[in-house]
Amino acid sequence: MNTHDSSLLGSYPISGKFGKYGGKYIPETLAPAVEELESAYEKYKNEPDFRKELSYYLTEYAGRPTPLYFAKNLTKHVDGAKIYLKREDLLHGGAHKTNNTLGQALLARKMGKKRIIAETGAGQHGVGTAIACAVLGLSAEIFMGAKDYERQKLNVFRMELLGAKVYPVESGSKTLKDAINEAIRDWIANVKTTYYLIGSVVGPHPYPMMVRDFQSVIGKEIKQQTLEIEGTMPNAVVACVGGGSNAIGSFYPFLDNSDVVLYGVEAGGKGIKSGKHSASLAAGSEGILHGMFTRLLQDDCGQVIETHSISAGLDYPGVGPEHAMLKELKRARYATCTDQEAIEGFLALSRSEGIIPALEPSHAISYAMKLAEVMKKDDIIVVTLSGRGDKDVEIVRDYLNKNKNSRKKKTKHAK
Amino acid sequence: MQNRITKKFSELAKKGERALICYVVAGYPDTGTSKQVINALVKGGADIIEVGIPFSDPIADGPTIQAASNTALRKGMTPEKALHLVRSVRKRHPNLPLLAMTYSNILVRAGMEKFMSQSKQCGLDGFILPDMPVEEADTYLLTASKLNLATVFLVSPNTADARLHKIVASTSGFLYVVSVYGITGARKSFQKYTLDTISAVKQVAGAKVPVAVGFGISRPAHAKSMIAAGAEAVIVGSAVINKISDSSGNNMLQDLQNFAQSMKKACKSK
């Protein structure tokens, strides 16, 4: 890794690894399934029929390409570099998740697997999976931590309306990581008939690569649209990182353009020092979870610890292995943003542009606003607005009621 | 490479017996009782003990072992304390083959080499890591072989032939055949494919390493049929934990001993 040639960054993973990260640390029963998936993906990913079908659904059904919108009011408000928003919130389903669920569900259908299982945290990936399965005629069963199941009842109902079965998971901390554990257990038991549709760039190889590829449509469009509108590449691309799929999707097409600075923004929760956050890149250590070697939030003994974020979609103790590599190589910079700062970003965008963002990309917006202040006025920042905020309005209302007197804090900058 | 595990298997072979392997969760029902649990199982006839070092995210385990692991973690069990337990069991049973069953992150977090050499010092004979496939195992295998620790790998009913050969070449101590498509947890019955898997694996592994079957085994009749299909050992885990959680205080250790005795009897009959 030290002798790494950064002009070849786009060629990772190599043998299933992003440098030393990634791999497939899985029970033996899954080894054949993961091999089958890998060869099916290699077979279909460049096959014209598959590309055509995916492109059809992305365009005609899900609404791609999504706009790249110049947020002139927000830019004026900040009085700094130009802020553009990549509008993944306008994609069918309300978040970037649909790029991946359509891709994987089509692949599952090609592989002859009719039963799809998936995990979900707040419910966005569960909804995305239910949508893809409904339109493609597949059956969807979704595992959701019992805590999330309770606090995201509307999303549970949405999934059910779309024809999916949703199972509350009572084990462990009853959140996203336990939903993934339970989905893996189900997959082990039903490996012959079932396709596991992972929602982020996590899990054993080939998932981190495959989900990245399906999400890379975001970055490809950013590149093309920035060139069309501004006649140049962006100076910076900013995206939030939980597992990291919208960020990798935004970054990947720029990896070999070293003058485009890439910023991933993790959930700083109540502050890194409080221990109540989800910033595995900023504060984690190396370890193995969910089939991958990556950076984890864990204790000294290797037990994975409970995380916190105001946004359920970032509330995950691990991170995609490609991000762990990009951090190590310093190709991408990673910052954190607290709950409070995310709320400020959420409010600023709602008021200045009439766009209510999801709490996840509110982290990216908040960070981009700080970044714009210190960049030149003709610099271009693209923020991936990975989802819309309808799902979060109750959480924001409760937060604002509780924190009426809380004072504003400063963002921690990327190193 | 002679160690307590291989010695035990050759002793049993001479007597025409099969091995009973019992799994316990370190720290379940609590740290103190764990040792007595092991003593009771050995008294009943367990030939080999697997000490489960609890991990927060045990993806290969069903509800029984998950719950026992959670209880143990809540009561403060750590990998270090689990090795203390191993050390004290070793003192009491100098010849008992003792393996640790845990997940890769426990070793990775502590440092593979450091943790494995500590384990060796405490009297451990080997490891079983259900989320460590052969492809990722280079450092693990190298370290284990330096320390003369066994590395038990798992095969599954869907393991293809070429892969099976690779796993047989990497495993030492014994080969762990996962009996079913599924996770750990006591079962009432098994399907024919389980027995077919055992005979198929036995054909490839038979001459090189003993074949042990685990996952779901909870009754003497299960052990008998696995042995009839060619298994040289049966592994009982969740059923042991169920006995612990179902028994009331005083009778628990006696119940465990009786259970081990009934399972061992099945391992002796021809």
PDB file of N, CA and C in Angstrom, chain A residues 19-62:
ATOM      1  N   GLY A  19      -6.719  -2.107  -0.733  1.00  0.00           N
ATOM      2  CA  GLY A  19      -5.518  -2.130   0.093  1.00  0.00           C
ATOM      3  C   GLY A  19      -5.652  -3.294   1.059  1.00  0.00           C
ATOM      4  N   LYS A  20      -5.530  -2.996   2.353  1.00  0.00           N
ATOM      5  CA  LYS A  20      -5.692  -4.101   3.310  1.00  0.00           C
ATOM      6  C   LYS A  20      -7.147  -4.263   3.759  1.00  0.00           C
ATOM      7  N   TYR A  21      -8.006  -3.346   3.356  1.00  0.00           N
ATOM      8  CA  TYR A  21      -9.404  -3.372   3.826  1.00  0.00           C
ATOM      9  C   TYR A  21     -10.305  -4.187   2.903  1.00  0.00           C
ATOM     10  N   GLY A  22     -11.429  -4.624   3.454  1.00  0.00           N
ATOM     11  CA  GLY A  22     -12.392  -5.391   2.665  1.00  0.00           C
ATOM     12  C   GLY A  22     -12.261  -6.867   2.944  1.00  0.00           C
ATOM     13  N   GLY A  23     -12.221  -7.671   1.883  1.00  0.00           N
ATOM     14  CA  GLY A  23     -12.137  -9.115   2.042  1.00  0.00           C
ATOM     15  C   GLY A  23     -13.500  -9.751   2.250  1.00  0.00           C
ATOM     16  N   LYS A  24     -13.475 -11.048   2.604  1.00  0.00           N
ATOM     17  CA  LYS A  24     -14.760 -11.722   2.877  1.00  0.00           C
ATOM     18  C   LYS A  24     -14.630 -12.632   4.084  1.00  0.00           C
ATOM     19  N   TYR A  25     -14.874 -12.075   5.242  1.00  0.00           N
ATOM     20  CA  TYR A  25     -14.815 -12.812   6.504  1.00  0.00           C
ATOM     21  C   TYR A  25     -16.207 -13.338   6.825  1.00  0.00           C
ATOM     22  N   ILE A  26     -16.530 -14.467   6.198  1.00  0.00           N
ATOM     23  CA  ILE A  26     -17.906 -14.964   6.275  1.00  0.00           C
ATOM     24  C   ILE A  26     -17.918 -16.431   6.665  1.00  0.00           C
ATOM     25  N   PRO A  27     -19.040 -16.872   7.270  1.00  0.00           N
ATOM     26  CA  PRO A  27     -19.192 -18.300   7.540  1.00  0.00           C
ATOM     27  C   PRO A  27     -19.139 -19.110   6.233  1.00  0.00           C
ATOM     28  N   GLU A  28     -18.642 -20.321   6.359  1.00  0.00           N
ATOM     29  CA  GLU A  28     -18.387 -21.158   5.188  1.00  0.00           C
ATOM     30  C   GLU A  28     -19.622 -21.349   4.303  1.00  0.00           C
ATOM     31  N   THR A  29     -20.792 -21.450   4.921  1.00  0.00           N
ATOM     32  CA  THR A  29     -22.019 -21.675   4.147  1.00  0.00           C
ATOM     33  C   THR A  29     -22.251 -20.561   3.125  1.00  0.00           C
ATOM     34  N   LEU A  30     -21.742 -19.369   3.423  1.00  0.00           N
ATOM     35  CA  LEU A  30     -21.959 -18.254   2.501  1.00  0.00           C
ATOM     36  C   LEU A  30     -20.896 -18.172   1.413  1.00  0.00           C
ATOM     37  N   ALA A  31     -19.804 -18.899   1.579  1.00  0.00           N
ATOM     38  CA  ALA A  31     -18.722 -18.790   0.602  1.00  0.00           C
ATOM     39  C   ALA A  31     -19.190 -19.090  -0.826  1.00  0.00           C
ATOM     40  N   PRO A  32     -19.930 -20.201  -1.036  1.00  0.00           N
ATOM     41  CA  PRO A  32     -20.396 -20.458  -2.399  1.00  0.00           C
ATOM     42  C   PRO A  32     -21.348 -19.369  -2.900  1.00  0.00           C
ATOM     43  N   ALA A  33     -22.179 -18.827  -2.007  1.00  0.00           N
ATOM     44  CA  ALA A  33     -23.148 -17.806  -2.413  1.00  0.00           C
ATOM     45  C   ALA A  33     -22.444 -16.529  -2.844  1.00  0.00           C
ATOM     46  N   VAL A  34     -21.415 -16.170  -2.115  1.00  0.00           N
ATOM     47  CA  VAL A  34     -20.675 -14.962  -2.435  1.00  0.00           C
ATOM     48  C   VAL A  34     -19.888 -15.150  -3.742  1.00  0.00           C
ATOM     49  N   GLU A  35     -19.368 -16.364  -3.934  1.00  0.00           N
ATOM     50  CA  GLU A  35     -18.683 -16.652  -5.208  1.00  0.00           C
ATOM     51  C   GLU A  35     -19.652 -16.596  -6.383  1.00  0.00           C
ATOM     52  N   GLU A  36     -20.832 -17.173  -6.179  1.00  0.00           N
ATOM     53  CA  GLU A  36     -21.863 -17.162  -7.221  1.00  0.00           C
ATOM     54  C   GLU A  36     -22.245 -15.718  -7.569  1.00  0.00           C
ATOM     55  N   LEU A  37     -22.387 -14.905  -6.549  1.00  0.00           N
ATOM     56  CA  LEU A  37     -22.755 -13.507  -6.750  1.00  0.00           C
ATOM     57  C   LEU A  37     -21.663 -12.768  -7.520  1.00  0.00           C
ATOM     58  N   GLU A  38     -20.424 -13.034  -7.120  1.00  0.00           N
ATOM     59  CA  GLU A  38     -19.306 -12.356  -7.763  1.00  0.00           C
ATOM     60  C   GLU A  38     -19.250 -12.709  -9.249  1.00  0.00           C
ATOM     61  N   SER A  39     -19.416 -13.992  -9.567  1.00  0.00           N
ATOM     62  CA  SER A  39     -19.303 -14.330 -10.984  1.00  0.00           C
ATOM     63  C   SER A  39     -20.517 -13.849 -11.764  1.00  0.00           C
ATOM     64  N   ALA A  40     -21.696 -13.846 -11.122  1.00  0.00           N
ATOM     65  CA  ALA A  40     -22.879 -13.320 -11.810  1.00  0.00           C
ATOM     66  C   ALA A  40     -22.714 -11.824 -12.083  1.00  0.00           C
ATOM     67  N   TYR A  41     -22.190 -11.102 -11.101  1.00  0.00           N
ATOM     68  CA  TYR A  41     -22.020  -9.664 -11.288  1.00  0.00           C
ATOM     69  C   TYR A  41     -20.996  -9.381 -12.396  1.00  0.00           C
ATOM     70  N   GLU A  42     -19.887 -10.132 -12.372  1.00  0.00           N
ATOM     71  CA  GLU A  42     -18.872  -9.944 -13.418  1.00  0.00           C
ATOM     72  C   GLU A  42     -19.460 -10.244 -14.799  1.00  0.00           C
ATOM     73  N   LYS A  43     -20.345 -11.242 -14.838  1.00  0.00           N
ATOM     74  CA  LYS A  43     -20.923 -11.634 -16.117  1.00  0.00           C
ATOM     75  C   LYS A  43     -21.885 -10.561 -16.643  1.00  0.00           C
ATOM     76  N   TYR A  44     -22.724 -10.040 -15.746  1.00  0.00           N
ATOM     77  CA  TYR A  44     -23.795  -9.165 -16.210  1.00  0.00           C
ATOM     78  C   TYR A  44     -23.438  -7.686 -16.246  1.00  0.00           C
ATOM     79  N   LYS A  45     -22.438  -7.271 -15.471  1.00  0.00           N
ATOM     80  CA  LYS A  45     -22.282  -5.816 -15.288  1.00  0.00           C
ATOM     81  C   LYS A  45     -22.032  -5.065 -16.598  1.00  0.00           C
ATOM     82  N   ASN A  46     -21.372  -5.708 -17.546  1.00  0.00           N
ATOM     83  CA  ASN A  46     -21.144  -5.029 -18.816  1.00  0.00           C
ATOM     84  C   ASN A  46     -21.959  -5.605 -19.963  1.00  0.00           C
ATOM     85  N   GLU A  47     -22.853  -6.505 -19.634  1.00  0.00           N
ATOM     86  CA  GLU A  47     -23.671  -7.115 -20.675  1.00  0.00           C
ATOM     87  C   GLU A  47     -24.687  -6.094 -21.184  1.00  0.00           C
ATOM     88  N   PRO A  48     -24.756  -5.893 -22.495  1.00  0.00           N
ATOM     89  CA  PRO A  48     -25.616  -4.826 -23.030  1.00  0.00           C
ATOM     90  C   PRO A  48     -27.069  -4.914 -22.565  1.00  0.00           C
ATOM     91  N   ASP A  49     -27.635  -6.124 -22.528  1.00  0.00           N
ATOM     92  CA  ASP A  49     -29.042  -6.255 -22.115  1.00  0.00           C
ATOM     93  C   ASP A  49     -29.255  -5.800 -20.679  1.00  0.00           C
ATOM     94  N   PHE A  50     -28.331  -6.198 -19.813  1.00  0.00           N
ATOM     95  CA  PHE A  50     -28.450  -5.817 -18.408  1.00  0.00           C
ATOM     96  C   PHE A  50     -28.312  -4.308 -18.264  1.00  0.00           C
ATOM     97  N   ARG A  51     -27.303  -3.731 -18.905  1.00  0.00           N
ATOM     98  CA  ARG A  51     -27.085  -2.277 -18.863  1.00  0.00           C
ATOM     99  C   ARG A  51     -28.329  -1.540 -19.355  1.00  0.00           C
ATOM    100  N   LYS A  52     -28.882  -2.063 -20.450  1.00  0.00           N
ATOM    101  CA  LYS A  52     -30.021  -1.408 -21.073  1.00  0.00           C
ATOM    102  C   LYS A  52     -31.231  -1.433 -20.142  1.00  0.00           C
ATOM    103  N   GLU A  53     -31.433  -2.587 -19.529  1.00  0.00           N
ATOM    104  CA  GLU A  53     -32.577  -2.737 -18.642  1.00  0.00           C
ATOM    105  C   GLU A  53     -32.424  -1.845 -17.404  1.00  0.00           C
ATOM    106  N   LEU A  54     -31.227  -1.831 -16.834  1.00  0.00           N
ATOM    107  CA  LEU A  54     -30.979  -0.994 -15.656  1.00  0.00           C
ATOM    108  C   LEU A  54     -31.156   0.475 -16.025  1.00  0.00           C
ATOM    109  N   SER A  55     -30.602   0.844 -17.164  1.00  0.00           N
ATOM    110  CA  SER A  55     -30.691   2.224 -17.607  1.00  0.00           C
ATOM    111  C   SER A  55     -32.150   2.623 -17.846  1.00  0.00           C
ATOM    112  N   TYR A  56     -32.929   1.684 -18.391  1.00  0.00           N
ATOM    113  CA  TYR A  56     -34.354   1.939 -18.608  1.00  0.00           C
ATOM    114  C   TYR A  56     -35.055   2.247 -17.281  1.00  0.00           C
ATOM    115  N   TYR A  57     -34.838   1.384 -16.294  1.00  0.00           N
ATOM    116  CA  TYR A  57     -35.507   1.595 -15.002  1.00  0.00           C
ATOM    117  C   TYR A  57     -35.012   2.862 -14.303  1.00  0.00           C
ATOM    118  N   LEU A  58     -33.705   3.121 -14.399  1.00  0.00           N
ATOM    119  CA  LEU A  58     -33.172   4.327 -13.751  1.00  0.00           C
ATOM    120  C   LEU A  58     -33.751   5.584 -14.378  1.00  0.00           C
ATOM    121  N   THR A  59     -33.924   5.557 -15.697  1.00  0.00           N
ATOM    122  CA  THR A  59     -34.394   6.744 -16.402  1.00  0.00           C
ATOM    123  C   THR A  59     -35.914   6.879 -16.355  1.00  0.00           C
ATOM    124  N   GLU A  60     -36.590   5.863 -16.886  1.00  0.00           N
ATOM    125  CA  GLU A  60     -38.031   5.966 -17.084  1.00  0.00           C
ATOM    126  C   GLU A  60     -38.808   5.800 -15.784  1.00  0.00           C
ATOM    127  N   TYR A  61     -38.262   5.012 -14.891  1.00  0.00           N
ATOM    128  CA  TYR A  61     -39.012   4.682 -13.666  1.00  0.00           C
ATOM    129  C   TYR A  61     -38.567   5.532 -12.484  1.00  0.00           C
ATOM    130  N   ALA A  62     -37.230   5.649 -12.313  1.00  0.00           N
ATOM    131  CA  ALA A  62     -36.737   6.308 -11.094  1.00  0.00           C
ATOM    132  C   ALA A  62     -36.439   7.792 -11.300  1.00  0.00           C
TER     133      ALA A  62
END
